[in-house]
Coordinates of C-alpha atoms in Angstrom, one line a residue:
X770 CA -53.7 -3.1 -15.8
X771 CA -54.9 -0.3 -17.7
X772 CA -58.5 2.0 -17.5
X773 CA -59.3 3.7 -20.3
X774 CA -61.2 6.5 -20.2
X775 CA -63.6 8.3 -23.4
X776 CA -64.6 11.8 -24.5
X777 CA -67.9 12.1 -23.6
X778 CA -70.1 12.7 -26.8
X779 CA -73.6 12.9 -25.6
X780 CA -75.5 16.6 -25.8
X781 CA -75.5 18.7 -22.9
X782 CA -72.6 16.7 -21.2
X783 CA -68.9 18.8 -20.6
X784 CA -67.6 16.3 -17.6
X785 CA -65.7 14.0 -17.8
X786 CA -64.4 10.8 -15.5
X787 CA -61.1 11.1 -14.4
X788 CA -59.7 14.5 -13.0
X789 CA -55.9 14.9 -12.9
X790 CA -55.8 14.3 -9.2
X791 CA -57.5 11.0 -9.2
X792 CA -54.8 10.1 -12.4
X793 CA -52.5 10.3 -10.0
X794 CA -53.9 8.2 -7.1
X795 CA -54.1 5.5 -9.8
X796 CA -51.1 5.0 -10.5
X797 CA -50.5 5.1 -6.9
X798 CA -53.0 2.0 -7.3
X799 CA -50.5 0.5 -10.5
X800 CA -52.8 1.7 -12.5
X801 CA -52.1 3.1 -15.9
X802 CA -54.5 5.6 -17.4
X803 CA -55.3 6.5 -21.0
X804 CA -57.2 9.2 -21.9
X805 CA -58.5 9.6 -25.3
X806 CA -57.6 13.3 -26.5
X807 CA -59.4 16.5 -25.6
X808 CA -61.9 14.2 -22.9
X809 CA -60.8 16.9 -20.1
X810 CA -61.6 20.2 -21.7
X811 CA -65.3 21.0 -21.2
X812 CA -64.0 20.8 -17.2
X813 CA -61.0 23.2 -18.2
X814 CA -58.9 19.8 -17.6
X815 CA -56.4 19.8 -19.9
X816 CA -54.1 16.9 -21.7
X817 CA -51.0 18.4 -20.6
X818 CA -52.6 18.4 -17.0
X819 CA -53.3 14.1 -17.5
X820 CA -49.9 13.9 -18.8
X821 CA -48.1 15.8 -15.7
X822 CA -50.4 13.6 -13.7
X823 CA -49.2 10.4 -15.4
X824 CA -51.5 9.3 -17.8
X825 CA -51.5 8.1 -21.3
X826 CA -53.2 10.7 -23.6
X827 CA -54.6 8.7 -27.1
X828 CA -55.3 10.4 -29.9
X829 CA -58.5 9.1 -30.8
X830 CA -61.4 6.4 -28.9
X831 CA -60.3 3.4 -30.5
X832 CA -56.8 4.1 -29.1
X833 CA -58.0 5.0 -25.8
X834 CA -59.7 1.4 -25.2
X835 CA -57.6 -0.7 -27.1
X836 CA -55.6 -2.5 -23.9
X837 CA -57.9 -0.9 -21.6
X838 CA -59.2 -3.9 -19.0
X839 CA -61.5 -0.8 -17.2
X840 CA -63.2 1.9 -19.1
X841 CA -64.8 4.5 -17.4
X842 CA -67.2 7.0 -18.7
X843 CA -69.8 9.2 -17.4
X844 CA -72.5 8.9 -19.4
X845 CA -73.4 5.6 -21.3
X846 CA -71.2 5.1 -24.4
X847 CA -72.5 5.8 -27.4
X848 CA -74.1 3.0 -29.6
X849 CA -74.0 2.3 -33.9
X850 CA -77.4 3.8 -34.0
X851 CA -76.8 7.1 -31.6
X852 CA -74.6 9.0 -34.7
X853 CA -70.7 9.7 -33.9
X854 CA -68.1 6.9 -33.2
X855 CA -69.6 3.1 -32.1
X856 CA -68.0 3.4 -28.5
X857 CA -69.7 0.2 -27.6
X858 CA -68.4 -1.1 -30.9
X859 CA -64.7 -0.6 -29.3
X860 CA -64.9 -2.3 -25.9
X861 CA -63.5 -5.8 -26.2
X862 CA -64.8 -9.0 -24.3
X863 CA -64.5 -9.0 -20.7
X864 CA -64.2 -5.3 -20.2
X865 CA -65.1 -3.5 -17.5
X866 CA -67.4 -0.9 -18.1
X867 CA -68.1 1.5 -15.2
X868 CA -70.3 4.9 -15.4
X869 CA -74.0 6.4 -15.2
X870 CA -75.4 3.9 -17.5
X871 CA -79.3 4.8 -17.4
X872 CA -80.4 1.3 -16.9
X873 CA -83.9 1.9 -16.9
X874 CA -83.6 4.0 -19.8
X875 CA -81.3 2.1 -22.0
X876 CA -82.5 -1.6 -21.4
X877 CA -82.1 -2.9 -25.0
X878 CA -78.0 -0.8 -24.6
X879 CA -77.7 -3.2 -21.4
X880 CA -78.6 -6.2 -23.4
X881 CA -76.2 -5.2 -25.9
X882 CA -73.7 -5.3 -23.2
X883 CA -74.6 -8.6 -22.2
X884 CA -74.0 -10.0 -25.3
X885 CA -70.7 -8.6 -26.0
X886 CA -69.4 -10.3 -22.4
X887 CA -69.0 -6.4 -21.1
X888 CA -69.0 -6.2 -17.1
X889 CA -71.2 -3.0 -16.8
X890 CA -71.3 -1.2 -13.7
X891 CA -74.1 1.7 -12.9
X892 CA -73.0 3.9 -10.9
X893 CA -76.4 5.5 -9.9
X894 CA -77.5 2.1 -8.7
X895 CA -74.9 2.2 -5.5
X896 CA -76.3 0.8 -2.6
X897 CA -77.2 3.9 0.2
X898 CA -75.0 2.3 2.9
X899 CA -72.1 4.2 5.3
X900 CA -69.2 2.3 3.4
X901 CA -70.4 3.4 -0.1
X902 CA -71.0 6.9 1.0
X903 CA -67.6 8.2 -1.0
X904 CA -69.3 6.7 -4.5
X905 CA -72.5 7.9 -4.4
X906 CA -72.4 9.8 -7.8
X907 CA -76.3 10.4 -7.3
X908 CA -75.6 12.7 -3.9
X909 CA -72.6 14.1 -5.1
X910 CA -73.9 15.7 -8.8
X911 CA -77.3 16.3 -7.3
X912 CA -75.6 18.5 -4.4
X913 CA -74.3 20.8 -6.9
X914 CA -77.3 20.6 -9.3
X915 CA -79.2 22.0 -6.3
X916 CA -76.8 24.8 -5.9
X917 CA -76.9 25.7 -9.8
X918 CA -80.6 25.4 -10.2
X919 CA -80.9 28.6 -7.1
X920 CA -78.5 30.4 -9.5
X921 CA -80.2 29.8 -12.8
X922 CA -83.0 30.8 -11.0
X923 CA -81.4 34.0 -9.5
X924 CA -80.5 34.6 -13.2
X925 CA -83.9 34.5 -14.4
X926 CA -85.6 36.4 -11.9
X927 CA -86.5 39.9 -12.7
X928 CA -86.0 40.9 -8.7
X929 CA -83.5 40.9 -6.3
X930 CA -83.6 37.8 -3.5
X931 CA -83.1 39.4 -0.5
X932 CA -84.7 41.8 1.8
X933 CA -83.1 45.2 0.8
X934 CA -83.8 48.6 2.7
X935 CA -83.1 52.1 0.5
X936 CA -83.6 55.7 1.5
X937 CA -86.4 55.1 -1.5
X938 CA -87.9 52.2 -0.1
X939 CA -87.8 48.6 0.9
X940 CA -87.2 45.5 -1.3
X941 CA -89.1 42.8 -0.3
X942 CA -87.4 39.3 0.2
X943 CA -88.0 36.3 -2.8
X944 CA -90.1 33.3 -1.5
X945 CA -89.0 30.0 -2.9
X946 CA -90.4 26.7 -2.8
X947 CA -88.5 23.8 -2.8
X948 CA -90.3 20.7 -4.0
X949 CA -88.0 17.2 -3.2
X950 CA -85.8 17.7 -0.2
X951 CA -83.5 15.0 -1.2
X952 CA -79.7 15.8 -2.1
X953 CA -80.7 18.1 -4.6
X954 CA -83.2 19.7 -2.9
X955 CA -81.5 20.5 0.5
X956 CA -78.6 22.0 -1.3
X957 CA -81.2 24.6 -3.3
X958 CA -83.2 25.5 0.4
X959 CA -79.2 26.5 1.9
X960 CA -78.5 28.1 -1.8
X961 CA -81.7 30.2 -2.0
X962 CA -81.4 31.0 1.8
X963 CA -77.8 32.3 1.8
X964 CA -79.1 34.3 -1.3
X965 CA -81.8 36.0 1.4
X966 CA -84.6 34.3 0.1
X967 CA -87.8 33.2 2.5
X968 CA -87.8 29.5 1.6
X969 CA -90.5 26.5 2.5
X970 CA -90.2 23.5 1.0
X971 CA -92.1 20.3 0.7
X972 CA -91.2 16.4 0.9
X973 CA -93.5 13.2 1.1
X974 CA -91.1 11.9 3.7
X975 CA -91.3 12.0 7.3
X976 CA -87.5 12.4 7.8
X977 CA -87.6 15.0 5.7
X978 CA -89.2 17.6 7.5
X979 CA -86.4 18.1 10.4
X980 CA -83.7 18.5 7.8
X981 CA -85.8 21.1 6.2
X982 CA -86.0 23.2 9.2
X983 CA -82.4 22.8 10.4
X984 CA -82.2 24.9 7.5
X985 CA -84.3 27.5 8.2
X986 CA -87.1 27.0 5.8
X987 CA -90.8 26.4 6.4
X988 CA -91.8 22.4 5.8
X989 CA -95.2 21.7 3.9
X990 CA -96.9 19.0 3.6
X991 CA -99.9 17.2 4.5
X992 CA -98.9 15.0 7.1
X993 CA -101.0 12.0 7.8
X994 CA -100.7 8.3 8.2
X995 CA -99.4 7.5 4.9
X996 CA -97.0 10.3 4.8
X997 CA -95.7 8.6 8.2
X998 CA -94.7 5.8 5.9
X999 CA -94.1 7.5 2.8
X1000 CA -90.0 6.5 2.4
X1001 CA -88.5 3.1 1.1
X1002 CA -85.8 1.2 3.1
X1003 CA -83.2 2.8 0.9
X1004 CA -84.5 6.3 1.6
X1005 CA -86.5 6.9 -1.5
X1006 CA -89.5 8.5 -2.3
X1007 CA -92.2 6.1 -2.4
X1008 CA -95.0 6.6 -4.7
X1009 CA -98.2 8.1 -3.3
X1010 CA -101.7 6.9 -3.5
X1011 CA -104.3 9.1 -5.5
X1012 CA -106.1 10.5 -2.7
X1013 CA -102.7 12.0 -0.8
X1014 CA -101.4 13.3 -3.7
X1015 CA -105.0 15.4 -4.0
X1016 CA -104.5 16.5 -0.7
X1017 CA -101.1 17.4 -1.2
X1018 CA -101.8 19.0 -4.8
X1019 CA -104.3 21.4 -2.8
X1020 CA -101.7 22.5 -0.7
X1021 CA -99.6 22.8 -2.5
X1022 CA -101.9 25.2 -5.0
X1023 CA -102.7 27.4 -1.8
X1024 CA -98.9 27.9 -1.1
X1025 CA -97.4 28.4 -4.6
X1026 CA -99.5 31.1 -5.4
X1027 CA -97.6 33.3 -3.1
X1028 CA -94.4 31.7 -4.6
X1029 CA -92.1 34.1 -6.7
X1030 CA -89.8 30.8 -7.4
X1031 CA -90.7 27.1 -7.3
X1032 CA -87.7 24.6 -7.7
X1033 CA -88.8 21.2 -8.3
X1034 CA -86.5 18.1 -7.7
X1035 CA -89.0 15.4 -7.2
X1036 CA -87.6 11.8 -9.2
X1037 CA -88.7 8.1 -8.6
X1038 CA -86.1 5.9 -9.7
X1039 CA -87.1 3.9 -13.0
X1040 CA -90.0 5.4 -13.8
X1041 CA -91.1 9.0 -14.9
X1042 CA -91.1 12.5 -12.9
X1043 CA -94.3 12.7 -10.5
X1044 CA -96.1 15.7 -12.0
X1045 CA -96.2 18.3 -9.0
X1046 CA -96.8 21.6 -10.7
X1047 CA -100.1 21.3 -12.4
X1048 CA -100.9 23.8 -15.6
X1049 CA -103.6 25.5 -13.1
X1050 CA -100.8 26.0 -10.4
X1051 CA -98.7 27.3 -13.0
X1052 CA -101.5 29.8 -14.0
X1053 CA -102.3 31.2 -10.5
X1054 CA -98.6 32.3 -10.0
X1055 CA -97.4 35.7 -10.1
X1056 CA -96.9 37.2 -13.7
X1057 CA -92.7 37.1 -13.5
X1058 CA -92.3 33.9 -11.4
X1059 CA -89.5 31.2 -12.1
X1060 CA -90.0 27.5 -12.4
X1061 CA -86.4 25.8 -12.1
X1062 CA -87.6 21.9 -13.2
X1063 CA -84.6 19.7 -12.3
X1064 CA -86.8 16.5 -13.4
X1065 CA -87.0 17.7 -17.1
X1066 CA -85.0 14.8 -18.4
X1067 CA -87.3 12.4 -17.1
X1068 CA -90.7 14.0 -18.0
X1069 CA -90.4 17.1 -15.9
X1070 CA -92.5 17.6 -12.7
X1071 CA -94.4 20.4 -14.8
X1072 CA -96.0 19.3 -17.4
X1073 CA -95.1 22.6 -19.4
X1074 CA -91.3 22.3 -18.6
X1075 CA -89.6 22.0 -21.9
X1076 CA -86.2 20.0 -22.2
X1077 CA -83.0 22.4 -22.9
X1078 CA -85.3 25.6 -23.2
X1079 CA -86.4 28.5 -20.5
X1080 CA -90.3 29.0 -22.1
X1081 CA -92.5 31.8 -20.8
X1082 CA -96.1 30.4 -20.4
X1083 CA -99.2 32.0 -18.3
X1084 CA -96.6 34.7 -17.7
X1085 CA -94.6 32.2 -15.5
X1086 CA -90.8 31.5 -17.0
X1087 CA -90.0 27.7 -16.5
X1088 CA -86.3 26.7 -16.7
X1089 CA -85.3 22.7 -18.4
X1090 CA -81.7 23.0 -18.8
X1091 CA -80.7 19.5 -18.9
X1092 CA -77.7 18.1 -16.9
X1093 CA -77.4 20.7 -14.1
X1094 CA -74.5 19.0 -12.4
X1095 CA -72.8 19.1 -16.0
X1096 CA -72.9 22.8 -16.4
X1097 CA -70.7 23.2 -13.6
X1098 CA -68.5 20.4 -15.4
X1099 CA -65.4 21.5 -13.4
X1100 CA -66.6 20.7 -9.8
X1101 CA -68.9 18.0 -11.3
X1102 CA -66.0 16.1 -12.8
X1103 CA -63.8 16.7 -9.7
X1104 CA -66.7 15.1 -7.6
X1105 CA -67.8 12.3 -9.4
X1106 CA -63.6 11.4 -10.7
X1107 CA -63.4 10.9 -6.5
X1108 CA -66.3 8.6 -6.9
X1109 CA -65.2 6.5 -9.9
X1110 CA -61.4 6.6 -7.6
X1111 CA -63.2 4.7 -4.6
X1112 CA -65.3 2.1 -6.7
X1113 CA -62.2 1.5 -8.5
X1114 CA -60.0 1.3 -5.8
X1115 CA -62.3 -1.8 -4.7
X1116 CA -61.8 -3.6 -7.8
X1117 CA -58.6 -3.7 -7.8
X1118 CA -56.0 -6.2 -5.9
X1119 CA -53.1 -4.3 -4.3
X1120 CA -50.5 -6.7 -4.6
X1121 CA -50.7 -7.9 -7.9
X1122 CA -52.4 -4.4 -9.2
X1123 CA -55.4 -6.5 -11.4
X1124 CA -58.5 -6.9 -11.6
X1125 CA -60.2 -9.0 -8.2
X1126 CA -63.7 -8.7 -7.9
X1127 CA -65.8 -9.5 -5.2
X1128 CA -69.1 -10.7 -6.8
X1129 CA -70.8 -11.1 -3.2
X1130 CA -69.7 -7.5 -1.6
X1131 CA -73.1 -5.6 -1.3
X1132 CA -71.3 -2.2 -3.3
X1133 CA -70.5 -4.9 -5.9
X1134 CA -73.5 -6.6 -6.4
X1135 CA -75.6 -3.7 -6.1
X1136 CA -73.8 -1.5 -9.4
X1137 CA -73.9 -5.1 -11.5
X1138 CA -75.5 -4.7 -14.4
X1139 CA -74.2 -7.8 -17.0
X1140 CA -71.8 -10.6 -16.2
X1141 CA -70.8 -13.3 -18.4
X1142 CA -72.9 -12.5 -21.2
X1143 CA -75.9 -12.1 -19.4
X1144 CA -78.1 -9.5 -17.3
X1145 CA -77.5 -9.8 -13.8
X1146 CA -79.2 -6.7 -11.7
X1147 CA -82.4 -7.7 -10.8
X1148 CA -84.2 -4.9 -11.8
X1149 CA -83.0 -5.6 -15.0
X1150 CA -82.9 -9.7 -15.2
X1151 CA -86.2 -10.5 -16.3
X1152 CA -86.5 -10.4 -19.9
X1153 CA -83.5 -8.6 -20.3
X1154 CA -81.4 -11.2 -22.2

């Protein structure tokens, strides 16, 4: 059996899905990899490296795919109409197609899918259960886009972060605001409070407020009845009524005023970024504050976040770079290369080294997207094909 794996082509995007370490537990697996030319080098992987580590390297996409029964990509594959090479266009009937597919995003891609018999896994859908731990993609990208937002907003910051005393005077410490304590959020309060910074945070769920603390930040929120309940059984966000979310908006204004940073991580999956960060919020902050919006790519929890762009506006600097997690493409790739490694790795039978699926194991049926020519997930299944 072979897995083919693509340069990734899509803006913003260095990672890619295979490192040379997980190469070689493959073919530990009987695996063979190929690699289509130059996919490794925006994470300073290079084709020698895949070659040391046993893999194929193919000169161009078509050549990558060709015999490939897996292919494995991070972002979607590119369409006809999306400009570049038909990546879609290459993947035969019956192939396995495993990355971050944006399924909410890309419905009418899915259906294409369908239609071509592809097997389409989404990675982001993985079920939040103990055994899948080691293939959540979403936890282990968001950790270090976390991380990498405190530093873009270190970079951007026109002070120091922490408390520094001089023989001409004290510095006074940063305060950041962390808005979303998932993944994402969690790893920004331990970034920004390493850095020195005084850091509070806010969450609409319950469980959220002890692992705030146990970090040493302040929690905010308004916590009432429906905050008690305010968390799905997969540990989501849920969405908030009107009136909570105008209690919380007025609490929130009170505290960011005295904000130098705000860092907001707040997503719903499937449907756009909650505003958090009002215009008027924006305006009432300190002339030289930083906004670090992490949910830019999916409307931005500040309305005045631009995508790709650090804009100055009410003499507040917001920061959209897209794809945090991909601007630290080394790590990223490493990370989410493990991930791909273990989803694989249950794919695939040991003794005869193919391809076994187990349509009823939970991981399995969860990631499904198509099967068989049709749409299967059943987020996805009605009206899809």
């Amino acid at each position: 059996m072979k897995i083919g794996v693509l340069k990734e082509r899509r803006p913003n995007e260095a990672r890619v899905a295979v490192s040379p370490d997980t190469v070689k537990k493959l073919a530990g697996l009987g695996v063979g990899v190929v690699i289509e030319s130059g996919a490794g080098a925006g994470a300073n992987f290079t084709d020698e490296a895949y070659r040391q580590a046993g893999a194929e390297i193919a000169g161009d996409a078509a050549s990558a795919v060709r015999d490939a029964a897996v292919v494995l990509k991070v972002q979607r594959p590119l369409g006809a109409s999306d400009g570049g090479p038909d990546e879609v266009g290459l993947l035969k009937s019956g192939t396995v197609l495993i990355g971050i597919l944006a399924p909410h995003a890309a419905k009418a891609e899915i259906a294409d899918y369908a239609a071509r018999s592809i097997t389409a896994f989404a990675m982001e859908f993985m079920p939040r259960i103990t055994r899948a731990q080691v293939m959540d993609v979403l936890s282990s990208q968001s950790n270090l886009a976390g991380y990498k937002a405190v530093v873009d907003a270190a970079a951007e910051f026109g002070r120091a972060f922490p408390m520094m005393m001089t023989a001409a005077g004290t510095i006074a410490p940063a305060r950041v605001l962390v808005m979303g304590a998932g993944v994402a959020g969690l790893q920004a309060i331990a970034t920004a409070r390493r850095l020195g910074a005084i850091v509070s945070a806010t969450d609409v769920r319950p469980a959220a407020k002890e692992q705030v603390e146990s970090l040493g930040a302040t929690f905010v929120a308004v916590q009432d009845e429906e905050f008690k309940q305010a968390e799905t059984a997969g540990g989501y966000a849920k969405e908030m009524s009107d009136a909570y979310k105008q209690k919380q908006a007025a609490l929130i204004a009170e505290t960011i005023k005295k904000q130098d940073i705000v860092i907001t991580t707040a997503l719903i999956p499937g449907r756009p970024a909650p505003v958090l960060v009002s215009e008027e919020m924006v305006k009432s902050m300190k002339p030289g504050s930083v906004i670090v919006d992490l949910a830019v790519e999916q409307g931005g929890n500040c309305p005045l976040s631009e995508l790709d762009k650090v804009v100055v506006k009410h003499g507040v600097k917001l920061v959209g770079h897209a794809n945090l997690a991909g601007r630290l493409a080394a790590d990223a790739s490493a990370l989410y290369a493990r991930n791909l490694l273990a989803f694989v790795t249950l794919l695939v039978d040991k003794e005869t080294k193919e391809l076994k699926i187990n349509w009823d194991d939970e991981i399995v049926k969860g990631t499904l997207l198509t099967r068989e020519g049709k749409v299967v997930h059943p987020s996805l299944a009605q009206g899809g094909n």
